[in-house]
mmCIF file of C-alpha atoms (C1' of nucleotides) in Angstrom:
data_model
loop_
_atom_site.group_PDB
_atom_site.id
_atom_site.type_symbol
_atom_site.label_atom_id
_atom_site.label_comp_id
_atom_site.label_asym_id
_atom_site.label_seq_id
_atom_site.Cartn_x
_atom_site.Cartn_y
_atom_site.Cartn_z
ATOM 1 C CA MET A 1 -12.923 29.082 28.395
ATOM 2 C CA THR A 2 -11.473 32.223 26.795
ATOM 3 C CA THR A 3 -13.536 35.327 26.461
ATOM 4 C CA PRO A 4 -16.320 34.569 24.079
ATOM 5 C CA PRO A 5 -16.041 37.155 21.072
ATOM 6 C CA GLN A 6 -19.247 38.999 20.763
ATOM 7 C CA HIS A 7 -21.409 38.556 17.650
ATOM 8 C CA ASP A 8 -20.951 41.496 15.178
ATOM 9 C CA PRO A 9 -23.136 41.268 11.990
ATOM 10 C CA ALA A 10 -20.563 43.535 10.103
ATOM 11 C CA ALA A 11 -17.669 41.400 11.180
ATOM 12 C CA CYS A 12 -19.708 38.136 10.184
ATOM 13 C CA ILE A 13 -20.090 39.564 6.684
ATOM 14 C CA ARG A 14 -16.290 40.335 6.487
ATOM 15 C CA VAL A 15 -15.420 36.770 7.590
ATOM 16 C CA SER A 16 -17.913 35.328 4.892
ATOM 17 C CA GLU A 17 -16.137 37.489 2.276
ATOM 18 C CA VAL A 18 -12.658 36.183 3.371
ATOM 19 C CA LEU A 19 -13.843 32.718 3.401
ATOM 20 C CA GLY A 20 -15.376 33.257 -0.025
ATOM 21 C CA ARG A 21 -11.916 34.420 -1.266
ATOM 22 C CA VAL A 22 -9.591 31.953 0.603
ATOM 23 C CA GLY A 23 -11.998 29.340 1.629
ATOM 24 C CA ASP A 24 -12.214 27.627 -1.713
ATOM 25 C CA LYS A 25 -10.687 24.252 -2.283
ATOM 26 C CA TRP A 26 -7.076 25.385 -3.033
ATOM 27 C CA SER A 27 -6.308 29.138 -2.213
ATOM 28 C CA ILE A 28 -5.074 28.304 1.328
ATOM 29 C CA GLN A 29 -2.788 25.616 0.124
ATOM 30 C CA VAL A 30 -1.402 27.876 -2.587
ATOM 31 C CA VAL A 31 -0.682 30.557 0.013
ATOM 32 C CA SER A 32 0.826 28.105 2.465
ATOM 33 C CA ALA A 33 3.102 26.755 -0.306
ATOM 34 C CA LEU A 34 4.325 30.147 -1.137
ATOM 35 C CA GLY A 35 4.851 30.723 2.494
ATOM 36 C CA LYS A 36 8.062 28.897 2.031
ATOM 37 C CA GLY A 37 9.350 31.233 -0.773
ATOM 38 C CA PRO A 38 8.928 31.895 -4.511
ATOM 39 C CA HIS A 39 7.789 28.969 -6.644
ATOM 40 C CA ARG A 40 7.484 28.274 -10.260
ATOM 41 C CA PHE A 41 4.210 27.086 -11.740
ATOM 42 C CA ASN A 42 5.193 23.463 -11.965
ATOM 43 C CA GLU A 43 6.933 23.408 -8.655
ATOM 44 C CA LEU A 44 3.638 24.560 -7.162
ATOM 45 C CA ARG A 45 1.784 21.882 -8.998
ATOM 46 C CA ARG A 46 3.994 19.168 -7.466
ATOM 47 C CA ALA A 47 3.809 20.626 -3.957
ATOM 48 C CA ILE A 48 0.071 20.726 -3.830
ATOM 49 C CA ASP A 49 -1.093 17.229 -4.034
ATOM 50 C CA GLY A 50 -4.070 16.583 -6.274
ATOM 51 C CA ILE A 51 -4.469 20.065 -7.665
ATOM 52 C CA SER A 52 -5.230 20.230 -11.428
ATOM 53 C CA GLN A 53 -3.300 22.380 -13.933
ATOM 54 C CA ARG A 54 -6.543 24.372 -14.459
ATOM 55 C CA MET A 55 -7.272 24.879 -10.903
ATOM 56 C CA LEU A 56 -3.760 25.909 -10.118
ATOM 57 C CA THR A 57 -4.067 28.639 -12.959
ATOM 58 C CA LEU A 58 -7.425 29.686 -11.876
ATOM 59 C CA THR A 59 -6.397 29.852 -8.059
ATOM 60 C CA LEU A 60 -3.207 31.884 -8.915
ATOM 61 C CA ARG A 61 -5.170 34.406 -11.038
ATOM 62 C CA GLY A 62 -7.601 34.946 -8.244
ATOM 63 C CA LEU A 63 -4.917 35.315 -5.542
ATOM 64 C CA GLU A 64 -2.947 37.747 -8.031
ATOM 65 C CA ARG A 65 -6.115 39.719 -8.616
ATOM 66 C CA ASP A 66 -6.642 40.118 -4.849
ATOM 67 C CA GLY A 67 -3.043 41.364 -4.376
ATOM 68 C CA LEU A 68 -2.040 38.379 -2.224
ATOM 69 C CA ILE A 69 0.662 36.977 -4.594
ATOM 70 C CA GLY A 70 2.949 38.512 -7.247
ATOM 71 C CA ARG A 71 3.648 36.868 -10.671
ATOM 72 C CA LYS A 72 6.725 37.405 -12.681
ATOM 73 C CA VAL A 73 7.103 36.119 -16.246
ATOM 74 C CA THR A 74 10.489 35.557 -17.739
ATOM 75 C CA PRO A 75 9.926 35.107 -21.559
ATOM 76 C CA SER A 76 12.789 32.707 -22.062
ATOM 77 C CA ILE A 77 12.625 29.280 -23.804
ATOM 78 C CA PRO A 78 11.194 27.378 -22.156
ATOM 79 C CA PRO A 79 9.202 30.160 -20.492
ATOM 80 C CA ARG A 80 9.452 30.763 -16.590
ATOM 81 C CA VAL A 81 6.871 32.076 -14.485
ATOM 82 C CA ASP A 82 7.637 32.770 -10.679
ATOM 83 C CA TYR A 83 5.080 33.267 -7.948
ATOM 84 C CA TRP A 84 5.562 34.732 -4.477
ATOM 85 C CA LEU A 85 3.614 36.051 -1.631
ATOM 86 C CA THR A 86 3.098 39.699 -1.317
ATOM 87 C CA ASP A 87 3.178 41.563 1.970
ATOM 88 C CA LEU A 88 -0.735 41.350 2.033
ATOM 89 C CA GLY A 89 -0.328 37.603 1.378
ATOM 90 C CA GLN A 90 2.279 37.157 4.189
ATOM 91 C CA SER A 91 -0.099 38.772 6.589
ATOM 92 C CA LEU A 92 -2.918 36.432 5.617
ATOM 93 C CA LEU A 93 -0.748 33.541 6.499
ATOM 94 C CA VAL A 94 -0.913 34.569 10.187
ATOM 95 C CA PRO A 95 -4.610 34.031 10.828
ATOM 96 C CA VAL A 96 -4.702 31.010 8.417
ATOM 97 C CA GLN A 97 -1.800 29.461 10.649
ATOM 98 C CA ALA A 98 -4.017 30.094 13.597
ATOM 99 C CA LEU A 99 -6.873 28.238 12.067
ATOM 100 C CA GLY A 100 -4.521 25.359 11.287
ATOM 101 C CA ASP A 101 -3.318 25.392 14.838
ATOM 102 C CA TRP A 102 -6.817 24.955 16.011
ATOM 103 C CA ALA A 103 -7.118 22.121 13.786
ATOM 104 C CA LEU A 104 -4.088 20.357 15.012
ATOM 105 C CA THR A 105 -5.190 20.970 18.518
ATOM 106 C CA HIS A 106 -8.737 19.979 18.399
ATOM 107 C CA ARG A 107 -8.697 17.284 15.717
ATOM 108 C CA THR A 108 -9.099 14.424 18.084
ATOM 109 C CA SER A 109 -11.937 16.138 19.922
ATOM 110 C CA VAL A 110 -13.828 16.581 16.606
ATOM 111 C CA ASP A 111 -13.168 12.990 15.624
ATOM 112 C CA GLN A 112 -14.477 11.808 18.937
ATOM 113 C CA ALA A 113 -17.448 13.854 18.857
ATOM 114 C CA ARG A 114 -18.145 12.755 15.167
ATOM 115 C CA ASN A 115 -17.764 9.066 16.111
ATOM 116 C CA ALA A 116 -20.019 9.472 19.263
ATOM 117 C CA TYR A 117 -22.754 11.161 17.020
ATOM 118 C CA ASP A 118 -22.500 8.560 14.484
ATOM 119 C CA ARG A 119 -22.782 5.807 17.093
ATOM 120 C CA MET A 120 -25.748 7.665 18.613
ATOM 121 C CA VAL A 121 -27.725 7.711 15.342
ATOM 122 C CA ASP A 122 -26.968 3.932 14.977
ATOM 123 C CA GLU A 123 -25.881 3.366 11.278
ATOM 124 C CA MET B 1 6.814 42.030 7.557
ATOM 125 C CA THR B 2 5.922 39.532 10.399
ATOM 126 C CA THR B 3 7.992 36.344 10.571
ATOM 127 C CA PRO B 4 6.692 34.234 7.674
ATOM 128 C CA PRO B 5 5.373 30.851 9.115
ATOM 129 C CA GLN B 6 7.217 27.942 7.374
ATOM 130 C CA HIS B 7 5.291 25.490 5.091
ATOM 131 C CA ASP B 8 4.293 22.354 6.801
ATOM 132 C CA PRO B 9 2.604 19.755 4.524
ATOM 133 C CA ALA B 10 0.932 18.015 7.494
ATOM 134 C CA ALA B 11 -0.223 21.443 8.885
ATOM 135 C CA CYS B 12 -1.483 22.185 5.304
ATOM 136 C CA ILE B 13 -3.633 19.035 5.188
ATOM 137 C CA ARG B 14 -5.120 20.183 8.753
ATOM 138 C CA VAL B 15 -6.061 23.511 7.501
ATOM 139 C CA SER B 16 -7.843 21.937 4.572
ATOM 140 C CA GLU B 17 -9.690 19.807 6.752
ATOM 141 C CA VAL B 18 -10.868 22.726 8.919
ATOM 142 C CA LEU B 19 -11.862 24.688 5.880
ATOM 143 C CA GLY B 20 -13.711 21.741 4.665
ATOM 144 C CA ARG B 21 -15.605 21.633 7.958
ATOM 145 C CA VAL B 22 -16.106 25.291 8.633
ATOM 146 C CA GLY B 23 -15.381 26.874 5.305
ATOM 147 C CA ASP B 24 -18.699 26.040 3.738
ATOM 148 C CA LYS B 25 -21.263 28.764 2.962
ATOM 149 C CA TRP B 26 -22.859 28.884 6.355
ATOM 150 C CA SER B 27 -21.165 27.106 9.264
ATOM 151 C CA ILE B 28 -18.976 30.312 10.322
ATOM 152 C CA GLN B 29 -22.062 32.471 10.348
ATOM 153 C CA VAL B 30 -23.952 30.054 12.473
ATOM 154 C CA VAL B 31 -20.977 29.615 14.737
ATOM 155 C CA SER B 32 -20.628 33.412 15.101
ATOM 156 C CA ALA B 33 -24.336 34.018 15.693
ATOM 157 C CA LEU B 34 -24.128 31.366 18.484
ATOM 158 C CA GLY B 35 -21.216 33.256 19.962
ATOM 159 C CA LYS B 36 -23.868 35.710 21.487
ATOM 160 C CA GLY B 37 -25.521 32.960 23.314
ATOM 161 C CA PRO B 38 -28.083 30.226 22.842
ATOM 162 C CA HIS B 39 -30.692 30.635 20.059
ATOM 163 C CA ARG B 40 -33.718 28.851 18.823
ATOM 164 C CA PHE B 41 -34.020 27.618 15.337
ATOM 165 C CA ASN B 42 -36.054 30.448 13.841
ATOM 166 C CA GLU B 43 -33.997 32.910 15.869
ATOM 167 C CA LEU B 44 -30.982 31.837 13.828
ATOM 168 C CA ARG B 45 -32.900 31.831 10.641
ATOM 169 C CA ARG B 46 -33.639 35.413 11.145
ATOM 170 C CA ALA B 47 -30.169 36.226 12.408
ATOM 171 C CA ILE B 48 -28.531 35.025 9.433
ATOM 172 C CA ASP B 49 -29.422 36.802 6.358
ATOM 173 C CA GLY B 50 -30.290 34.738 3.334
ATOM 174 C CA ILE B 51 -30.016 31.192 4.754
ATOM 175 C CA SER B 52 -32.648 28.675 3.740
ATOM 176 C CA GLN B 53 -34.353 26.380 6.228
ATOM 177 C CA ARG B 54 -32.751 23.318 4.558
ATOM 178 C CA MET B 55 -29.297 24.769 4.802
ATOM 179 C CA LEU B 56 -29.708 26.027 8.414
ATOM 180 C CA THR B 57 -30.860 22.284 9.439
ATOM 181 C CA LEU B 58 -27.958 20.797 7.516
ATOM 182 C CA THR B 59 -25.432 23.172 8.820
ATOM 183 C CA LEU B 60 -26.546 22.737 12.426
ATOM 184 C CA ARG B 61 -26.624 19.008 12.089
ATOM 185 C CA GLY B 62 -22.923 19.133 10.747
ATOM 186 C CA LEU B 63 -21.707 21.490 13.599
ATOM 187 C CA GLU B 64 -23.422 19.142 16.087
ATOM 188 C CA ARG B 65 -21.888 16.140 14.960
ATOM 189 C CA ASP B 66 -18.454 17.730 14.967
ATOM 190 C CA GLY B 67 -19.084 18.587 18.686
ATOM 191 C CA LEU B 68 -19.112 22.412 17.948
ATOM 192 C CA ILE B 69 -22.760 23.097 19.028
ATOM 193 C CA GLY B 70 -25.154 21.594 21.451
ATOM 194 C CA ARG B 71 -28.902 20.826 20.723
ATOM 195 C CA LYS B 72 -31.674 20.628 23.120
ATOM 196 C CA VAL B 73 -35.312 19.666 22.147
ATOM 197 C CA THR B 74 -38.100 20.724 24.468
ATOM 198 C CA PRO B 75 -41.120 18.732 23.143
ATOM 199 C CA SER B 76 -43.698 21.298 24.001
ATOM 200 C CA ILE B 77 -46.476 22.498 21.919
ATOM 201 C CA PRO B 78 -45.255 24.222 19.786
ATOM 202 C CA PRO B 79 -41.854 22.505 19.895
ATOM 203 C CA ARG B 80 -38.749 24.309 20.908
ATOM 204 C CA VAL B 81 -35.206 23.578 19.831
ATOM 205 C CA ASP B 82 -32.213 25.506 21.307
ATOM 206 C CA TYR B 83 -28.675 25.405 20.080
ATOM 207 C CA TRP B 84 -25.630 26.818 21.621
ATOM 208 C CA LEU B 85 -21.862 26.739 21.306
ATOM 209 C CA THR B 86 -19.871 23.993 23.083
ATOM 210 C CA ASP B 87 -16.557 24.790 24.602
ATOM 211 C CA LEU B 88 -14.898 23.354 21.423
ATOM 212 C CA GLY B 89 -17.121 25.584 19.361
ATOM 213 C CA GLN B 90 -16.171 28.730 21.484
ATOM 214 C CA SER B 91 -12.552 27.772 21.049
ATOM 215 C CA LEU B 92 -13.078 27.850 17.234
ATOM 216 C CA LEU B 93 -14.372 31.315 17.381
ATOM 217 C CA VAL B 94 -10.881 32.564 18.227
ATOM 218 C CA PRO B 95 -9.130 31.943 15.148
ATOM 219 C CA VAL B 96 -12.374 32.647 13.087
ATOM 220 C CA GLN B 97 -12.334 36.039 14.868
ATOM 221 C CA ALA B 98 -8.673 36.436 13.826
ATOM 222 C CA LEU B 99 -9.714 35.755 10.157
ATOM 223 C CA GLY B 100 -12.487 38.348 10.374
ATOM 224 C CA ASP B 101 -10.182 40.822 11.960
ATOM 225 C CA TRP B 102 -7.745 40.237 8.982
ATOM 226 C CA ALA B 103 -10.651 40.866 6.699
ATOM 227 C CA LEU B 104 -11.615 44.145 8.341
ATOM 228 C CA THR B 105 -8.145 45.403 8.343
ATOM 229 C CA HIS B 106 -6.972 44.612 4.848
ATOM 230 C CA ARG B 107 -10.372 44.911 3.060
ATOM 231 C CA THR B 108 -9.551 48.071 1.159
ATOM 232 C CA SER B 109 -6.143 46.848 0.180
ATOM 233 C CA VAL B 110 -7.855 43.780 -1.443
ATOM 234 C CA ASP B 111 -10.302 45.954 -3.159
ATOM 235 C CA GLN B 112 -7.728 48.314 -4.391
ATOM 236 C CA ALA B 113 -5.577 45.422 -5.754
ATOM 237 C CA ARG B 114 -8.677 44.062 -7.267
ATOM 238 C CA ASN B 115 -9.667 47.159 -9.188
ATOM 239 C CA ALA B 116 -6.165 47.839 -10.288
ATOM 240 C CA TYR B 117 -5.970 44.200 -11.618
ATOM 241 C CA ASP B 118 -9.232 44.644 -13.380
ATOM 242 C CA ARG B 119 -8.130 47.965 -14.982
ATOM 243 C CA MET B 120 -4.965 46.407 -16.093
ATOM 244 C CA VAL B 121 -6.720 43.760 -18.065
ATOM 245 C CA ASP B 122 -8.843 46.354 -19.507
ATOM 246 C CA GLU B 123 -12.349 44.990 -19.423
ATOM 247 C "C1'" DC C 1 -42.259 25.502 15.331
ATOM 248 C "C1'" DG C 2 -38.768 22.691 13.634
ATOM 249 C "C1'" DG C 3 -37.971 19.914 10.750
ATOM 250 C "C1'" DC C 4 -37.593 15.967 6.462
ATOM 251 C "C1'" DA C 5 -38.316 14.931 1.498
ATOM 252 C "C1'" DT C 6 -38.396 15.968 -3.103
ATOM 253 C "C1'" DC C 7 -37.178 18.431 -7.271
ATOM 254 C "C1'" DC C 8 -34.298 20.986 -9.952
ATOM 255 C "C1'" DC C 9 -30.508 23.912 -11.443
ATOM 256 C "C1'" DT C 10 -26.246 26.031 -11.408
ATOM 257 C "C1'" DG C 11 -21.184 26.192 -11.095
ATOM 258 C "C1'" DG C 12 -17.047 24.205 -9.229
ATOM 259 C "C1'" DG C 13 -13.900 21.620 -10.719
ATOM 260 C "C1'" DG C 14 -11.643 17.071 -13.073
ATOM 261 C "C1'" DA C 15 -9.796 15.214 -17.616
ATOM 262 C "C1'" DT C 16 -8.212 15.905 -21.853
ATOM 263 C "C1'" DA C 17 -6.361 18.250 -25.870
ATOM 264 C "C1'" DC C 18 -4.224 22.069 -28.086
ATOM 265 C "C1'" DT C 19 -0.811 26.489 -28.288
ATOM 266 C "C1'" DG C 20 3.117 29.917 -27.929
ATOM 267 C "C1'" DC D 1 7.035 25.259 -19.330
ATOM 268 C "C1'" DA D 2 3.002 27.461 -18.654
ATOM 269 C "C1'" DG D 3 -0.632 28.053 -19.768
ATOM 270 C "C1'" DT D 4 -5.862 28.291 -22.579
ATOM 271 C "C1'" DA D 5 -10.122 26.041 -24.270
ATOM 272 C "C1'" DT D 6 -13.585 22.532 -24.192
ATOM 273 C "C1'" DC D 7 -16.289 18.970 -22.588
ATOM 274 C "C1'" DC D 8 -18.691 16.911 -18.919
ATOM 275 C "C1'" DC D 9 -20.278 15.523 -14.424
ATOM 276 C "C1'" DC D 10 -22.070 15.699 -9.871
ATOM 277 C "C1'" DA D 11 -22.513 17.873 -5.158
ATOM 278 C "C1'" DG D 12 -24.293 22.338 -3.146
ATOM 279 C "C1'" DG D 13 -27.666 24.526 -2.430
ATOM 280 C "C1'" DG D 14 -32.611 27.118 -3.398
ATOM 281 C "C1'" DA D 15 -37.753 26.417 -3.573
ATOM 282 C "C1'" DT D 16 -41.441 24.105 -2.377
ATOM 283 C "C1'" DG D 17 -44.394 21.022 -0.087
ATOM 284 C "C1'" DC D 18 -45.790 17.729 3.799
ATOM 285 C "C1'" DC D 19 -45.439 16.152 8.860
ATOM 286 C "C1'" DG D 20 -45.382 15.571 14.367
#
DNA sequence: CGGCATCCCTGGGGATACTG
DNA sequence: CAGTATCCCCAGGGATGCCG
């Protein structure tokens, strides 16, 4: 086992705030997609499987408000809007990646535990 | 800027799964609280501000099912139930802590961006 | 003490249609 | 193309009450 981090109530609250911000259904995926580089609106729409236009818009607005992504409107015809990660957004990608790595590493363990649990309670 | 992690669709999906599992309103706080050591049901209830009995029960069941926490019933009178982090749960604490650190570090940046955004759209 | 069971209500989010 | 607006549904989750 690694050193168990101690419980810090203040840190807990911060974690909750972060999760409230990026823990919604789509934010992480948008940030991750923008990790590749700038994207236009419909490029993101295609890159993120299952997201609706409405939710993409709302998610992008939220991330922009929090300073995680930038937005540039080019008023051509047809209009063009580009999104990209700010430095702040890039920095968030690091711990997010760590969480993804955890998921990749321990996925089978979780699945096994889940199956064992489900068998135990019959079903 | 640090090296920007590349976008990996498979990794993205995994991140989503992890967030679906621990990104709910209470799981992280329960895991963090148990990072201190084993707790009884009502100890957790008191440690986690605002959680209802119902949600604590549901959250604990979910975490137990996923193998992140252990549960031991002592059928005394009154009954006693202890919860603790499994090794798997401990390992999750690491990336979660990283996310918490990010929140602590960048909290003011996010708040400033948010305030600036809100001023910009008037309100 | 440590739960289920039940009721109920809010809001997250999909589908669809319209606009600049 | 890139939104905004509207309708609508249902799952998350609080409050309350009962049980071993």
